[in-house]
Short mmCIF file of C-alpha atoms in Angstrom, two decimals:
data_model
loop_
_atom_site.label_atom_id
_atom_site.label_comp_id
_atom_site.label_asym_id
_atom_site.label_seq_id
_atom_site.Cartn_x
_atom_site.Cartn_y
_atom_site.Cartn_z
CA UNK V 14 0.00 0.00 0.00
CA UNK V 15 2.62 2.35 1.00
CA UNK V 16 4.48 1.64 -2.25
CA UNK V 17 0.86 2.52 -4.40
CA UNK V 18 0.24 5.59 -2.37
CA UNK V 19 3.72 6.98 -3.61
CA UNK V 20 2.96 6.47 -7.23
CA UNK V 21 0.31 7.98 -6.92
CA UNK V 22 1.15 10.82 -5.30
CA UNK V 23 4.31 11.09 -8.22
CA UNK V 24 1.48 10.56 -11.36
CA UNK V 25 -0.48 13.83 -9.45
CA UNK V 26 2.70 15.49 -9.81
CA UNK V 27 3.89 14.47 -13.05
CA UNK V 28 0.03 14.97 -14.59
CA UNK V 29 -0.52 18.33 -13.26
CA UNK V 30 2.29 19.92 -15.09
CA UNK V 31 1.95 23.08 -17.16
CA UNK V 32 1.11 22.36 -20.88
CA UNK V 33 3.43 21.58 -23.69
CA UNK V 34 6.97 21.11 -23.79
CA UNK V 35 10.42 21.84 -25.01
CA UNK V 36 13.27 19.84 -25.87
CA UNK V 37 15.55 22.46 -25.16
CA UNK V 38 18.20 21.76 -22.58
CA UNK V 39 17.02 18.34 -22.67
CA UNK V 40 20.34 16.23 -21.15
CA UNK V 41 21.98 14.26 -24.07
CA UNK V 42 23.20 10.59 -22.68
CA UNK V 43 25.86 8.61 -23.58
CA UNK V 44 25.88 5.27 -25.01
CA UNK V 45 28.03 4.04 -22.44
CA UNK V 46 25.88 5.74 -19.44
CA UNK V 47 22.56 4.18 -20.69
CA UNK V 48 22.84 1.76 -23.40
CA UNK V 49 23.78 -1.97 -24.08
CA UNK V 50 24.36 -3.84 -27.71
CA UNK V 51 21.29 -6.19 -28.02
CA UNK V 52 22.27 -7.97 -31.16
CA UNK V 53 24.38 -7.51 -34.43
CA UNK V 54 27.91 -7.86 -32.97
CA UNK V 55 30.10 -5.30 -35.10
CA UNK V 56 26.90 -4.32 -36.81
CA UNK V 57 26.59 -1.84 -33.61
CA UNK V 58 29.57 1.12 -33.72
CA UNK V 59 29.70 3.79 -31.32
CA UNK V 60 31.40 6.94 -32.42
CA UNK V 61 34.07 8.53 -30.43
CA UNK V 62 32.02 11.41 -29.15
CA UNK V 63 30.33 8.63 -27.44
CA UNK V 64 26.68 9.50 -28.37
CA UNK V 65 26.50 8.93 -32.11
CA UNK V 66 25.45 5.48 -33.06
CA UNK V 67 25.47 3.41 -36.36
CA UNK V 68 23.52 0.33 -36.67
CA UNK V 69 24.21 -2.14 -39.60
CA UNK V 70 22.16 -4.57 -41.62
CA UNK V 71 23.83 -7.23 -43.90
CA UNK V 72 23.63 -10.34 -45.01
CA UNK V 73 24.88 -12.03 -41.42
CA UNK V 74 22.70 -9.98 -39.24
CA UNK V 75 20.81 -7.04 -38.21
CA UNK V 76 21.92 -5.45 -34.89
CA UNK V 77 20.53 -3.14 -32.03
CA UNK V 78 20.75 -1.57 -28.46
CA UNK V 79 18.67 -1.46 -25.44
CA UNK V 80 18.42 0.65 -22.46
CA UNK V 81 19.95 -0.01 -19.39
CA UNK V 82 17.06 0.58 -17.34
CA UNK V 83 13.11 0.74 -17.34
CA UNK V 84 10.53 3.40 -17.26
CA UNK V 85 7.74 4.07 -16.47
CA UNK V 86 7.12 7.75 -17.70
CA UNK V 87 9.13 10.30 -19.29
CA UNK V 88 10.47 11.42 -22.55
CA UNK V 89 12.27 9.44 -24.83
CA UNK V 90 13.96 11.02 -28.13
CA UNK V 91 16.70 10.40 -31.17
CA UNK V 92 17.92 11.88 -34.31
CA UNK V 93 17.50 9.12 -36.83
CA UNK V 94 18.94 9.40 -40.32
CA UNK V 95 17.71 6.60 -42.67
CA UNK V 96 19.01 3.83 -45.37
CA UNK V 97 18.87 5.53 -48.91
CA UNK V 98 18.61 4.03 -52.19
CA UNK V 99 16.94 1.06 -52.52
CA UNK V 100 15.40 -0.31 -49.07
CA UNK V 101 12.32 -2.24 -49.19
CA UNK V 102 11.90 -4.80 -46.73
CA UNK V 103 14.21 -2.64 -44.33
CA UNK V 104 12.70 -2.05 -40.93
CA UNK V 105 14.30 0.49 -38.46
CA UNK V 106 12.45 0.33 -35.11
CA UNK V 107 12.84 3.12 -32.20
CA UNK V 108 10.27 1.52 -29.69
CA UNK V 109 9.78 0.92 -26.01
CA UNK V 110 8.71 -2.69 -24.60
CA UNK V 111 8.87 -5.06 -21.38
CA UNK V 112 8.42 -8.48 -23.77
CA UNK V 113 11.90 -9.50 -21.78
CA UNK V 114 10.15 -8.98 -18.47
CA UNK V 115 6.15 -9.88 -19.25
CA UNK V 116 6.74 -12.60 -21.83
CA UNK V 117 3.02 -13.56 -22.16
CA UNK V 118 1.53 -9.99 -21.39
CA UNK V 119 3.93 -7.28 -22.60
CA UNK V 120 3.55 -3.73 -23.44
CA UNK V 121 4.80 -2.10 -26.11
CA UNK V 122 5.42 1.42 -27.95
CA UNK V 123 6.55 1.53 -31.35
CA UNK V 124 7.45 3.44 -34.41
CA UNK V 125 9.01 1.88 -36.98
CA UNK V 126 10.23 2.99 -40.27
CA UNK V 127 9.81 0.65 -43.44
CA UNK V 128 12.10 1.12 -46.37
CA UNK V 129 10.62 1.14 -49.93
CA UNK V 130 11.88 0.24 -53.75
CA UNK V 131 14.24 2.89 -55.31
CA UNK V 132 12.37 6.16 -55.84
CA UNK V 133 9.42 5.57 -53.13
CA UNK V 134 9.52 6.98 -49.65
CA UNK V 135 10.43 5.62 -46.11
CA UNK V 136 7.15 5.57 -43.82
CA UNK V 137 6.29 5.65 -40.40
CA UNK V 138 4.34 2.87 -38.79
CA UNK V 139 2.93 3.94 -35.37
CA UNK V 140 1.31 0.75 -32.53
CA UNK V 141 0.54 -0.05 -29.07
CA UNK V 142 0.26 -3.04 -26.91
CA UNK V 143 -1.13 -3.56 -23.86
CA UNK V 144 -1.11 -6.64 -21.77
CA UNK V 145 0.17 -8.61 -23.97
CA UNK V 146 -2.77 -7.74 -26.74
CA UNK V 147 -0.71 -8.40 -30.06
CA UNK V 148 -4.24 -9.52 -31.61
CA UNK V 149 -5.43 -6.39 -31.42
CA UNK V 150 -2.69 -4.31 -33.76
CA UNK V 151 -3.34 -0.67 -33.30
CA UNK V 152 -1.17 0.40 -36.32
CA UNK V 153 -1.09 3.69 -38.21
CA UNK V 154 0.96 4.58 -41.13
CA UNK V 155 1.87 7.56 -42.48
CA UNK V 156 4.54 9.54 -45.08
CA UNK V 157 6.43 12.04 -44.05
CA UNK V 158 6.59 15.80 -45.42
CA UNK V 159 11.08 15.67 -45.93
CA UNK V 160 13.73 12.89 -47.19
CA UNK V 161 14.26 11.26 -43.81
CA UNK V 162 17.24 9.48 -45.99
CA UNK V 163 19.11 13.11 -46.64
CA UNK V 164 19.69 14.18 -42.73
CA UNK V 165 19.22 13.48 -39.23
CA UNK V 166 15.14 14.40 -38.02
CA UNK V 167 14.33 13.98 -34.31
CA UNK V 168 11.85 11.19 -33.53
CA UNK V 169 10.20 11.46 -29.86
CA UNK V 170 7.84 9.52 -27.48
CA UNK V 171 6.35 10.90 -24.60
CA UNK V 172 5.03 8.47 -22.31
CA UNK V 173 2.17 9.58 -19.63
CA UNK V 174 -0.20 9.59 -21.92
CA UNK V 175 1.50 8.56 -25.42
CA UNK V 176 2.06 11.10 -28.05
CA UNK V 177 4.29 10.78 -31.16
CA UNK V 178 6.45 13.27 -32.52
CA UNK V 179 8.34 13.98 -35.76
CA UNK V 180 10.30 17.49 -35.69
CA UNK V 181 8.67 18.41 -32.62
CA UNK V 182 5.36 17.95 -34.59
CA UNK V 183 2.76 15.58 -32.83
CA UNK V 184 1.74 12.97 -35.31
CA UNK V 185 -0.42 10.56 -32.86
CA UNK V 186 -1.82 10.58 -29.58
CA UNK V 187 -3.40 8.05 -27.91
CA UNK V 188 -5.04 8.16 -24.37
CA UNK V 189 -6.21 5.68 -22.16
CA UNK V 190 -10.13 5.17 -22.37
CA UNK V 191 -11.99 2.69 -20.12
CA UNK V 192 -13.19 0.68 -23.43
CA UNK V 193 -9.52 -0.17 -24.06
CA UNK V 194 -9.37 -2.00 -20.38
CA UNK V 195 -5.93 -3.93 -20.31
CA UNK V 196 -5.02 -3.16 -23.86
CA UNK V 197 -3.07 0.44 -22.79
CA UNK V 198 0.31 0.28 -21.69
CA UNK V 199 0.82 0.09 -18.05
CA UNK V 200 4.02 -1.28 -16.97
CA UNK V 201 7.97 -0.12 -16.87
CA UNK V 202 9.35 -0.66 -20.39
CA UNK V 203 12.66 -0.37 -22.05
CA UNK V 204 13.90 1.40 -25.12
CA UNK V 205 15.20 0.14 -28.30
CA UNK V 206 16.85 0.80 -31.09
CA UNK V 207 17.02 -1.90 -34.30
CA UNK V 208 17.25 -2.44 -37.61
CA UNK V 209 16.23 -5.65 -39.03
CA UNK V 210 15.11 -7.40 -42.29
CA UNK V 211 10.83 -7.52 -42.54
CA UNK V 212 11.08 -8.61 -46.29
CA UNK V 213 7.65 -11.07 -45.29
CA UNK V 214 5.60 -7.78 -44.95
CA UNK V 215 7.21 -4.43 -44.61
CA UNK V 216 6.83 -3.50 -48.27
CA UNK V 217 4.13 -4.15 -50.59
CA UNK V 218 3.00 -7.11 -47.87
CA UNK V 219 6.09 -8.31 -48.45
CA UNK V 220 5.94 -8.40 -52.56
CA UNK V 221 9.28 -5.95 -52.36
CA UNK V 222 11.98 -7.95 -50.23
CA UNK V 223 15.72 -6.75 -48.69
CA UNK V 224 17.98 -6.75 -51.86
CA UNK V 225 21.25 -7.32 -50.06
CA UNK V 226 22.96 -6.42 -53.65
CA UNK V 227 22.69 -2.72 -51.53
CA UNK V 228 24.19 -3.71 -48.34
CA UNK V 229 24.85 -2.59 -45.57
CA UNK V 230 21.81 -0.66 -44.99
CA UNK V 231 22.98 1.74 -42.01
CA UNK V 232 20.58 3.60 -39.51
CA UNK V 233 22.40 6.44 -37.87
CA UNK V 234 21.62 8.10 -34.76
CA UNK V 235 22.22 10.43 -32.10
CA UNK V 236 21.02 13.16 -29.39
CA UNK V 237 19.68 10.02 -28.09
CA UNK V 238 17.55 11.59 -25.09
CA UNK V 239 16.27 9.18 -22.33
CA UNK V 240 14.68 11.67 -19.40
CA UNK V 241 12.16 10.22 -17.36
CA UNK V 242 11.48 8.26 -14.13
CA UNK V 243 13.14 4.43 -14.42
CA UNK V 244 11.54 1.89 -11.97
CA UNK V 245 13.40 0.06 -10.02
CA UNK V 246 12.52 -3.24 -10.57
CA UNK V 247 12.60 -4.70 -7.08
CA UNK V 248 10.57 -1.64 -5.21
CA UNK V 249 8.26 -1.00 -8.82
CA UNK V 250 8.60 2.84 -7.75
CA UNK V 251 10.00 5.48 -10.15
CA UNK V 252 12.93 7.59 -9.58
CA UNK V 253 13.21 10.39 -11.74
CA UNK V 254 16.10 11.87 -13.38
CA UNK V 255 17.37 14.74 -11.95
CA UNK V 256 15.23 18.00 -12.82
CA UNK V 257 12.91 15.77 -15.04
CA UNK V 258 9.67 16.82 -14.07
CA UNK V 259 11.14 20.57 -14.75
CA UNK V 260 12.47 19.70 -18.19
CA UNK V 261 9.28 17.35 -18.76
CA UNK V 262 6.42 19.75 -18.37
CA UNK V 263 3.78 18.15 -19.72
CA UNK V 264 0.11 18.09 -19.12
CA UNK V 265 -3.40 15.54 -19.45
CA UNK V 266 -3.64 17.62 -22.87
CA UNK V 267 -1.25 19.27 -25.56
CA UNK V 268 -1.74 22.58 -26.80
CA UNK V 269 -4.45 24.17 -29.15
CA UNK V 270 -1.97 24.95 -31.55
CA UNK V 271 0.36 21.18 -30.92
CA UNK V 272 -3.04 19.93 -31.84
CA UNK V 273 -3.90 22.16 -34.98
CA UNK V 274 -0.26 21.15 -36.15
CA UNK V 275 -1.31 17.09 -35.84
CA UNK V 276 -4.71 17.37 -37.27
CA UNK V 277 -2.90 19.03 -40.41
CA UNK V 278 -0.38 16.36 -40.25
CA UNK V 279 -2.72 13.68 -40.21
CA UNK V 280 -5.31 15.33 -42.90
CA UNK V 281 -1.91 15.44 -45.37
CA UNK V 282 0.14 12.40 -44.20
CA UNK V 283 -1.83 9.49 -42.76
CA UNK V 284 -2.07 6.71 -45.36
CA UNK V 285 -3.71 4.03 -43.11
CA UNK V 286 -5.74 3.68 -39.48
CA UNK V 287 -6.71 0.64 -37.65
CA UNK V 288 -9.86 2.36 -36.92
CA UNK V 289 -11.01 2.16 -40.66
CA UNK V 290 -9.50 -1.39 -41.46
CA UNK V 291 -12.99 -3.33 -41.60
CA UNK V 292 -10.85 -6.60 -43.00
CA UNK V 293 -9.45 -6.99 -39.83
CA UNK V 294 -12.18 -5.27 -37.78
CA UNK V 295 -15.59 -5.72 -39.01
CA UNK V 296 -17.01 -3.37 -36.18
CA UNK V 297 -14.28 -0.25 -35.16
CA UNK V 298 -12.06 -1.08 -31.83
CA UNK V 299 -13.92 0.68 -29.30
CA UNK V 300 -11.98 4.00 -28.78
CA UNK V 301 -11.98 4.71 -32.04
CA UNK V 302 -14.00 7.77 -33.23
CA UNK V 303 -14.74 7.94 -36.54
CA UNK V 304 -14.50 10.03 -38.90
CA UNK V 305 -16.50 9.45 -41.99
CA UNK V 306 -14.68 12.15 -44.06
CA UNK V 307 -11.16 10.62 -43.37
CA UNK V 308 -12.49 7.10 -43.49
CA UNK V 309 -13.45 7.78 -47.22
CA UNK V 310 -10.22 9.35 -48.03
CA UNK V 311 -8.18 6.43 -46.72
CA UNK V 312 -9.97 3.58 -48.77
CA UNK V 313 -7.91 4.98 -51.50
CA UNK V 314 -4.84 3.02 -50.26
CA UNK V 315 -4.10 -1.00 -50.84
CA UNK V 316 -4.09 -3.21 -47.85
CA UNK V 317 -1.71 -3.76 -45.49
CA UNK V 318 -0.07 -6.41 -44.16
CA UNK V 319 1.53 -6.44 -40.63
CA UNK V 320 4.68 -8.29 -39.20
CA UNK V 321 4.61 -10.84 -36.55
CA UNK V 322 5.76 -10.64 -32.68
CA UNK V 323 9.30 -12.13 -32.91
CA UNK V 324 10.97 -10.14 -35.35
CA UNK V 325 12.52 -7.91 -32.66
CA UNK V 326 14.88 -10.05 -30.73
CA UNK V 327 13.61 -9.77 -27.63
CA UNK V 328 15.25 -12.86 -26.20
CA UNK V 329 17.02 -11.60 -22.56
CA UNK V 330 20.20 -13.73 -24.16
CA UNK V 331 20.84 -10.37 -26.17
CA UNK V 332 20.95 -8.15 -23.22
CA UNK V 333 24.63 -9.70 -21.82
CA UNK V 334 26.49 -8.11 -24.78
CA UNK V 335 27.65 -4.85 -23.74
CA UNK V 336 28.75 -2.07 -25.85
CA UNK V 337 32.12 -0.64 -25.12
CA UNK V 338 33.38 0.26 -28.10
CA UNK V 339 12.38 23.92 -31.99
CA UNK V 340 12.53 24.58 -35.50
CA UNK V 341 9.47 25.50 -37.57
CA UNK V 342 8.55 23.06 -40.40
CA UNK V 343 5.68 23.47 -43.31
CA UNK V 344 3.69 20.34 -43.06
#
């Protein structure tokens, strides 16, 4: 009890915050401070400056890293610069998830970028899990309004709520509703980093594959920002990072014009919704609102066709390999 009444005293804290926030100042951690190699062996390099990492695919393996520790709120950010050329099949995943911890009933935030045939574009696949709910995908997909392949663009998470940003622009929020019951997120996840080969679906539903005649594919990244509140995972409280909650000043809602900025987004960008997929969903998921105006303009794209569950390497065998080696956009 004692434990519960301190979290919930920290989620009144963390809630009532003033509304919107910067990424200014945010700290910038090290890959040695924060991070371990998950998989890929040399496929992982760490630059000198210590917070610039390249990850590798090629015809051996894919390769990734993982976060030290768990949270269970915060704000979780990178600078990703893509594959270019020729990528299809390519998947580059910045996500959070517990599937090493809660095997059967894991959580899970992603956003994953799928690479296309020469002269297409990269796009964005958004999802949740809750509980362990993989049966229920909650996928969106969208393009993006720049060449994600020509420089670095900052990708962010922010977990109290979850929101998903692009270039400080929020692309997708989702709140917790009482018709979603265990499917939200709830418990202390990870972060990772990977990129992997999803030539069975990823592009086309898998009609475009990974040509490795254009390997290595390399995902580069940096101001990798972790600031939030990791549990410990014997007491299950958070401790935050050090002037978090100051840096992290968010709020139950974003701002009028945060939201203005998504709806545009969305209205230009989104390609696909769960919410309107009625071969997978003959009735709508229950927190879905819909819109009949967007659900007409999204039956001009083809199907799509999803990955399955174990393409991330979640195995805790990975986790023992240790590395040691606000700008204004027109949308």
């Amino acid at each position: 009890m004692e434990t519960l009444s301190r979290f919930l005293v920290f989620m009144s804290l963390f809630s009532g915050l003033v509304s919107g926030f910067t990424l200014q100042n945010l700290p910038i951690t090290s890959f040695e401070e924060s991070y371990m190699q998950l998989f890929g062996d040399k496929n992982l390099f760490v630059h000198k400056d210590g917070k610039s990492v390249r990850l590798t695919l090629d015809e051996r393996t894919g390769s990734g890293f993982v976060s030290n520790d768990l949270y269970l709120h915060g704000f979780f950010s990178a600078s990703i610069k893509l594959p270019s050329d020729y990528s299809a099949g390519v998947v580059v995943a910045f996500y959070m998830s517990n599937g090493d911890t809660y095997e059967k009933n894991h959580d899970e935030i992603d956003f994953e970028f799928l690479g296309n045939i020469r002269g297409r574009e990269w796009r964005i696949q958004t999802n949740i899990y809750g509980n362990g709910s993989t049966h229920l995908g909650r996928e969106e997909r969208c393009n993006l309004w720049f060449d994600p392949t020509e420089d670095y663009h900052q990708y962010s998470i922010l977990c109290l709520f979850y929101l998903f940003y692009v270039d400080n622009v929020p692309i997708r929020e989702v709140k917790r509703t009482s018709t979603m019951g265990g499917d939200f997120p709830s418990k202390p996840m990870s972060l990772y980093t990977t990129i992997w080969d999803g030539s069975k679906w990823a592009t086309n539903g898998g009609k475009y594959g990974v040509n490795y005649k254009y390997a290595p594919y390399i995902a580069r990244f940096s101001d990798l920002v972790l600031h939030g509140c990791a549990v410990d995972p014997i007491e299950q409280f958070p401790k935050c990072d050090e002037g978090a909650i100051e840096y992290i000043r968010a709020a139950q809602e974003i701002s009028l014009s945060e939201r203005a900025k998504m709806e545009v987004f969305r209205r230009k960008h989104m390609t696909y919704s769960y919410c309107y997929d009625r071969t997978r969903y003959k009735v709508s998921l229950p927190e879905c609102v819909v819109n009949p105006a967007e659900a007409q303009r999204l039956r001009v794209y083809d199907p799509v066709t999803f990955g399955g569950i174990p393409r991330r390497h979640r195995s805790g065998k990975h986790r023992s390999k240790r590395s040691r080696t606000d700008g204004t956009v027109s949308i």
